[in-house]
XYZ file of C-alpha atoms in Angstrom:
358
model
C -86.239 95.737 34.027
C -82.550 95.678 33.672
C -80.598 98.090 35.863
C -79.356 100.663 33.821
C -83.975 100.636 32.757
C -84.869 101.414 36.590
C -82.655 104.343 36.916
C -84.441 105.749 33.737
C -87.184 105.183 35.177
C -86.479 106.708 38.291
C -85.212 110.172 36.360
C -88.565 109.743 35.109
C -90.276 109.614 38.340
C -88.207 112.625 39.752
C -88.276 114.437 36.598
C -84.641 114.924 36.677
C -82.188 115.701 33.508
C -80.035 112.538 34.137
C -78.341 110.078 36.966
C -73.909 109.799 36.874
C -72.147 107.319 38.513
C -68.539 107.936 39.668
C -68.060 104.776 42.247
C -66.174 102.287 40.402
C -68.654 99.324 42.393
C -71.608 101.259 41.139
C -70.662 101.553 37.881
C -69.961 97.847 37.306
C -73.335 97.176 40.000
C -74.938 98.775 36.424
C -73.236 97.544 33.823
C -69.977 94.604 34.845
C -67.433 96.699 33.988
C -65.478 97.169 36.532
C -62.502 99.791 36.436
C -60.639 101.271 39.225
C -59.398 105.044 37.707
C -57.476 105.829 40.245
C -56.450 109.936 40.655
C -58.095 109.695 36.640
C -61.772 109.976 36.065
C -64.795 107.999 35.356
C -68.405 107.773 34.790
C -71.085 106.471 33.682
C -73.787 109.221 32.717
C -77.494 107.966 32.660
C -80.333 109.646 30.647
C -84.129 109.865 30.343
C -84.525 108.536 27.070
C -81.229 107.663 25.059
C -78.920 104.798 25.879
C -75.822 105.604 28.778
C -72.411 106.973 27.793
C -69.670 106.153 29.695
C -66.579 108.184 29.741
C -63.164 107.105 30.762
C -59.809 106.976 30.888
C -58.677 106.453 27.144
C -56.425 102.968 28.030
C -59.389 101.466 29.399
C -61.948 102.551 26.053
C -60.956 99.055 24.698
C -61.961 96.937 27.900
C -64.894 98.588 28.290
C -65.862 98.226 24.459
C -65.477 93.875 24.816
C -67.755 94.497 27.571
C -70.987 97.385 26.966
C -73.316 97.745 24.097
C -73.829 101.097 24.363
C -71.457 104.721 23.772
C -68.067 104.651 25.116
C -66.092 107.763 25.462
C -62.765 108.524 26.708
C -59.921 110.897 26.809
C -56.821 110.718 27.246
C -54.114 112.365 29.683
C -53.221 115.596 27.642
C -56.726 116.606 27.757
C -59.024 118.798 29.411
C -62.533 116.071 30.646
C -64.225 118.232 31.118
C -64.227 120.006 27.648
C -64.019 116.950 26.318
C -67.532 116.162 28.219
C -69.223 119.532 27.396
C -68.577 119.108 23.807
C -69.912 115.629 24.086
C -73.159 115.938 26.340
C -75.842 116.951 25.391
C -77.983 120.107 27.581
C -80.808 118.313 30.398
C -82.902 119.934 31.577
C -83.944 119.011 35.602
C -81.246 118.636 38.281
C -78.665 116.135 38.040
C -78.614 113.938 40.047
C -75.465 112.653 41.594
C -73.397 109.425 44.528
C -72.730 112.801 46.788
C -71.362 109.366 48.940
C -68.438 108.647 46.420
C -68.486 112.777 44.526
C -65.398 114.362 45.664
C -64.804 117.714 45.967
C -62.320 118.039 42.851
C -65.015 116.439 40.349
C -67.916 118.013 41.567
C -66.128 121.461 41.298
C -65.548 119.387 37.811
C -68.507 119.023 36.765
C -70.055 122.463 37.115
C -67.870 123.221 34.237
C -69.870 120.558 32.125
C -73.400 121.967 34.051
C -75.091 124.659 34.532
C -78.333 121.862 36.272
C -78.840 121.871 40.162
C -77.382 118.922 41.637
C -78.731 116.455 43.909
C -77.746 113.222 45.947
C -78.686 110.051 44.254
C -77.302 108.044 47.274
C -80.654 107.286 49.239
C -81.830 105.459 45.479
C -78.648 103.010 44.791
C -78.835 102.082 48.087
C -82.172 100.614 47.946
C -81.408 99.406 44.017
C -78.127 97.082 45.375
C -80.282 96.208 49.098
C -82.243 93.461 47.943
C -79.965 90.808 46.741
C -81.338 88.586 43.633
C -80.476 84.603 43.948
C -77.105 84.466 41.089
C -76.036 87.844 43.796
C -76.899 85.057 46.717
C -74.935 82.985 44.507
C -71.991 84.779 44.523
C -71.511 86.531 48.052
C -72.831 82.295 49.677
C -69.081 81.609 47.421
C -67.043 84.452 48.362
C -67.786 83.088 51.463
C -66.573 79.454 50.767
C -63.164 81.014 50.305
C -63.284 82.966 53.702
C -63.833 79.921 56.000
C -60.530 78.211 53.737
C -58.590 81.241 54.556
C -60.018 81.832 57.892
C -58.121 77.668 58.322
C -55.281 78.714 56.573
C -54.256 80.583 59.808
C -55.735 77.975 62.013
C -53.419 75.791 60.771
C -50.545 78.232 60.257
C -50.791 79.396 64.519
C -47.397 79.089 66.308
C -46.066 80.355 69.279
C -42.790 81.289 66.349
C -44.306 83.281 64.283
C -45.601 86.515 64.938
C -48.895 88.077 63.277
C -48.115 88.873 60.122
C -46.197 86.167 59.418
C -50.498 84.829 59.507
C -51.235 87.334 57.241
C -48.655 86.137 55.181
C -49.379 82.797 55.368
C -53.140 83.448 54.580
C -52.920 85.623 51.963
C -50.769 83.574 50.151
C -52.685 80.610 50.073
C -55.381 82.306 48.511
C -53.278 83.780 45.347
C -52.802 79.475 45.404
C -56.288 79.433 45.230
C -56.729 81.534 42.569
C -58.058 84.338 44.675
C -57.249 87.832 43.144
C -57.117 89.857 46.260
C -57.976 89.989 49.656
C -61.765 92.150 50.685
C -59.775 94.574 53.178
C -56.563 94.070 54.704
C -56.665 90.362 56.456
C -56.280 91.383 60.550
C -54.542 88.632 62.635
C -54.155 90.348 66.073
C -53.359 88.429 69.472
C -53.953 88.818 72.939
C -54.248 92.754 73.893
C -54.084 93.458 70.330
C -57.638 92.763 69.669
C -58.390 94.912 71.763
C -59.021 97.693 69.345
C -61.639 97.141 66.399
C -59.680 97.969 64.060
C -56.343 96.568 65.376
C -53.288 97.040 63.694
C -50.920 93.620 62.444
C -47.612 94.251 62.910
C -44.574 92.075 64.373
C -45.960 90.563 67.518
C -45.659 87.599 68.445
C -48.620 84.901 68.295
C -49.607 84.653 73.002
C -49.619 81.638 74.504
C -52.557 81.211 77.205
C -54.066 84.012 75.138
C -56.791 84.746 72.644
C -56.279 85.570 68.228
C -58.378 87.256 66.039
C -58.955 86.215 62.459
C -60.856 88.852 60.220
C -60.798 88.616 56.894
C -62.327 87.602 53.320
C -62.310 87.397 49.634
C -63.717 89.188 46.607
C -64.591 86.609 43.792
C -67.029 87.104 40.883
C -66.801 90.692 41.934
C -68.257 89.888 45.852
C -67.129 90.488 49.185
C -66.734 87.819 51.723
C -66.398 89.097 55.765
C -65.960 86.998 58.890
C -64.082 86.851 61.630
C -63.083 83.786 63.999
C -61.495 84.704 68.195
C -59.672 81.529 68.485
C -57.662 79.777 72.331
C -53.946 79.466 71.992
C -52.486 77.276 75.153
C -54.906 77.736 77.517
C -56.468 81.147 78.772
C -57.399 81.742 82.313
C -61.263 81.795 82.565
C -61.944 84.877 82.104
C -61.215 85.262 78.247
C -63.130 82.210 78.035
C -66.171 84.325 79.469
C -65.754 86.539 77.302
C -65.559 84.894 74.344
C -68.622 83.045 75.364
C -70.715 86.214 76.582
C -69.640 87.306 72.199
C -70.298 84.286 70.951
C -74.618 84.549 73.070
C -74.825 87.585 71.354
C -74.240 86.818 67.848
C -76.665 83.880 68.589
C -79.192 85.531 69.531
C -78.992 88.325 66.856
C -79.288 85.838 64.606
C -82.121 84.053 65.922
C -83.630 87.072 65.798
C -83.321 88.212 62.398
C -86.191 87.497 60.428
C -88.158 89.927 57.796
C -91.228 92.428 59.132
C -88.706 93.662 62.272
C -85.730 96.471 61.985
C -81.587 96.973 61.946
C -82.401 98.215 65.495
C -83.879 95.816 67.009
C -81.818 93.372 65.732
C -78.344 95.019 67.081
C -80.101 95.496 70.140
C -80.676 91.700 70.397
C -76.882 91.329 70.248
C -76.097 94.594 72.176
C -78.322 93.324 75.940
C -76.911 90.339 76.101
C -73.656 91.624 76.875
C -75.261 94.990 78.449
C -77.433 92.647 80.633
C -74.053 90.709 81.733
C -72.058 93.988 82.673
C -70.004 94.989 79.785
C -71.944 97.276 76.920
C -69.523 99.788 76.869
C -66.707 97.568 75.153
C -68.818 96.749 72.696
C -68.457 99.478 71.102
C -69.429 99.718 67.865
C -72.772 98.504 65.161
C -73.864 94.957 65.105
C -73.543 95.062 61.005
C -73.255 96.045 57.491
C -74.258 95.330 54.229
C -72.278 93.688 51.896
C -72.461 93.294 48.215
C -69.925 94.037 45.451
C -68.379 96.106 48.284
C -67.426 94.408 51.934
C -69.424 97.936 53.574
C -72.492 99.344 52.261
C -76.121 99.520 53.040
C -77.851 99.952 55.458
C -76.144 99.163 58.827
C -77.359 97.968 61.633
C -77.807 99.878 64.768
C -79.787 101.666 67.706
C -81.765 104.495 65.934
C -81.659 102.679 62.401
C -85.450 101.831 61.819
C -85.077 100.309 58.802
C -87.315 96.978 58.320
C -86.128 93.806 57.394
C -86.889 92.121 54.144
C -86.344 89.280 52.223
C -82.876 89.316 49.891
C -80.816 91.494 52.559
C -77.840 90.985 53.161
C -75.389 91.985 56.240
C -72.809 90.664 58.731
C -73.458 90.570 62.423
C -70.044 90.998 64.352
C -70.590 92.156 68.416
C -67.425 92.932 70.092
C -65.925 92.288 72.987
C -62.783 95.209 73.901
C -61.502 95.452 77.382
C -58.149 97.638 77.095
C -55.753 96.045 78.313
C -57.330 92.669 78.588
C -58.703 91.030 76.331
C -60.579 91.312 72.649
C -63.517 89.239 70.684
C -65.247 89.740 67.647
C -67.140 86.812 66.029
C -68.750 87.855 62.568
C -70.851 86.333 59.538
C -72.359 87.915 56.991
C -75.537 86.070 55.361
C -78.927 87.159 53.873
C -82.310 87.649 55.123
C -84.765 84.740 54.472
C -88.289 84.389 54.373
C -87.889 82.555 57.801
C -84.853 84.065 59.717
C -80.900 84.304 58.507
C -78.826 82.282 55.970
C -75.487 82.206 56.496
C -72.105 82.551 54.165
C -69.414 81.021 56.221
C -69.563 78.106 58.051
C -66.652 77.842 60.054
C -67.604 76.050 63.545
C -67.780 79.058 66.357
C -67.855 77.342 68.891
C -64.593 77.955 71.146
C -61.002 76.739 69.301
C -57.811 75.358 71.034
C -54.328 75.797 69.745
């Protein structure tokens, strides 16, 4: 059954009128066509018993028609998109199912001009549809992971005390361009010394510090799929305290990875790592979830965190990234993404995790 057919079947089960998607990533996932409409409107309409319809800016119509085998309707910037949609779409009975997580208020108010139906949330369904990765998706995630390994190696080779965090980012991203990678999964982070004590620190003109730790958090997009990894390395000879914090973080990550298998819950995986850090007295400094899903988005369902009783199944892909962030002193994070297998967890990235010295 195709992904579109799965949506149509769900509509019949729910006795819903239609499903509409406004998230470009979800539309790409369902159809193989990707476009970022920016401030314009992009909608995929899926019906119970007729072919889908894609509605998008007129400038994108030809690109879509080269890929899709169903109706594509464009609108000009000067047109009223809601009036055009209302004239084009059939009346339907039952609620309209929409991805509430990605439908902004402006578009919702516009769609209320088109439909008199009530709206219900489609997000849990599409999250579940994306949750179990196919063999093809896993291969693409592994391929993206191989480029994350290459990217962080470029960063390692660029380490120098006469360079800034931004200098290293420039060398990493330029190196990726030379390898044919069109874009990174997210803004590359290189954080030196105390700057890494902020989990989402902002890189800048900070010089790479000697006798300190240096954090790299990066990923690449390949074939529509994302990678995401973090490595923390030593520059010079950090003191024993910093090395101990690193080893503690590594123990937490390895403990969680070893714990993962079908049948355990997301909360239990989070606890496996968190307990290691908490027992050492640093629990308050691990201040985020253990992991997030990964696929065509760098952050997607599920969250690997306390309170999430989702039972892990073979084919689920997510990150494992414990961190210890002590303000003014040190920040460490170690991250790999991988997929749940029949007996464990297969990583997408393979850069060594013992503390490397530069």
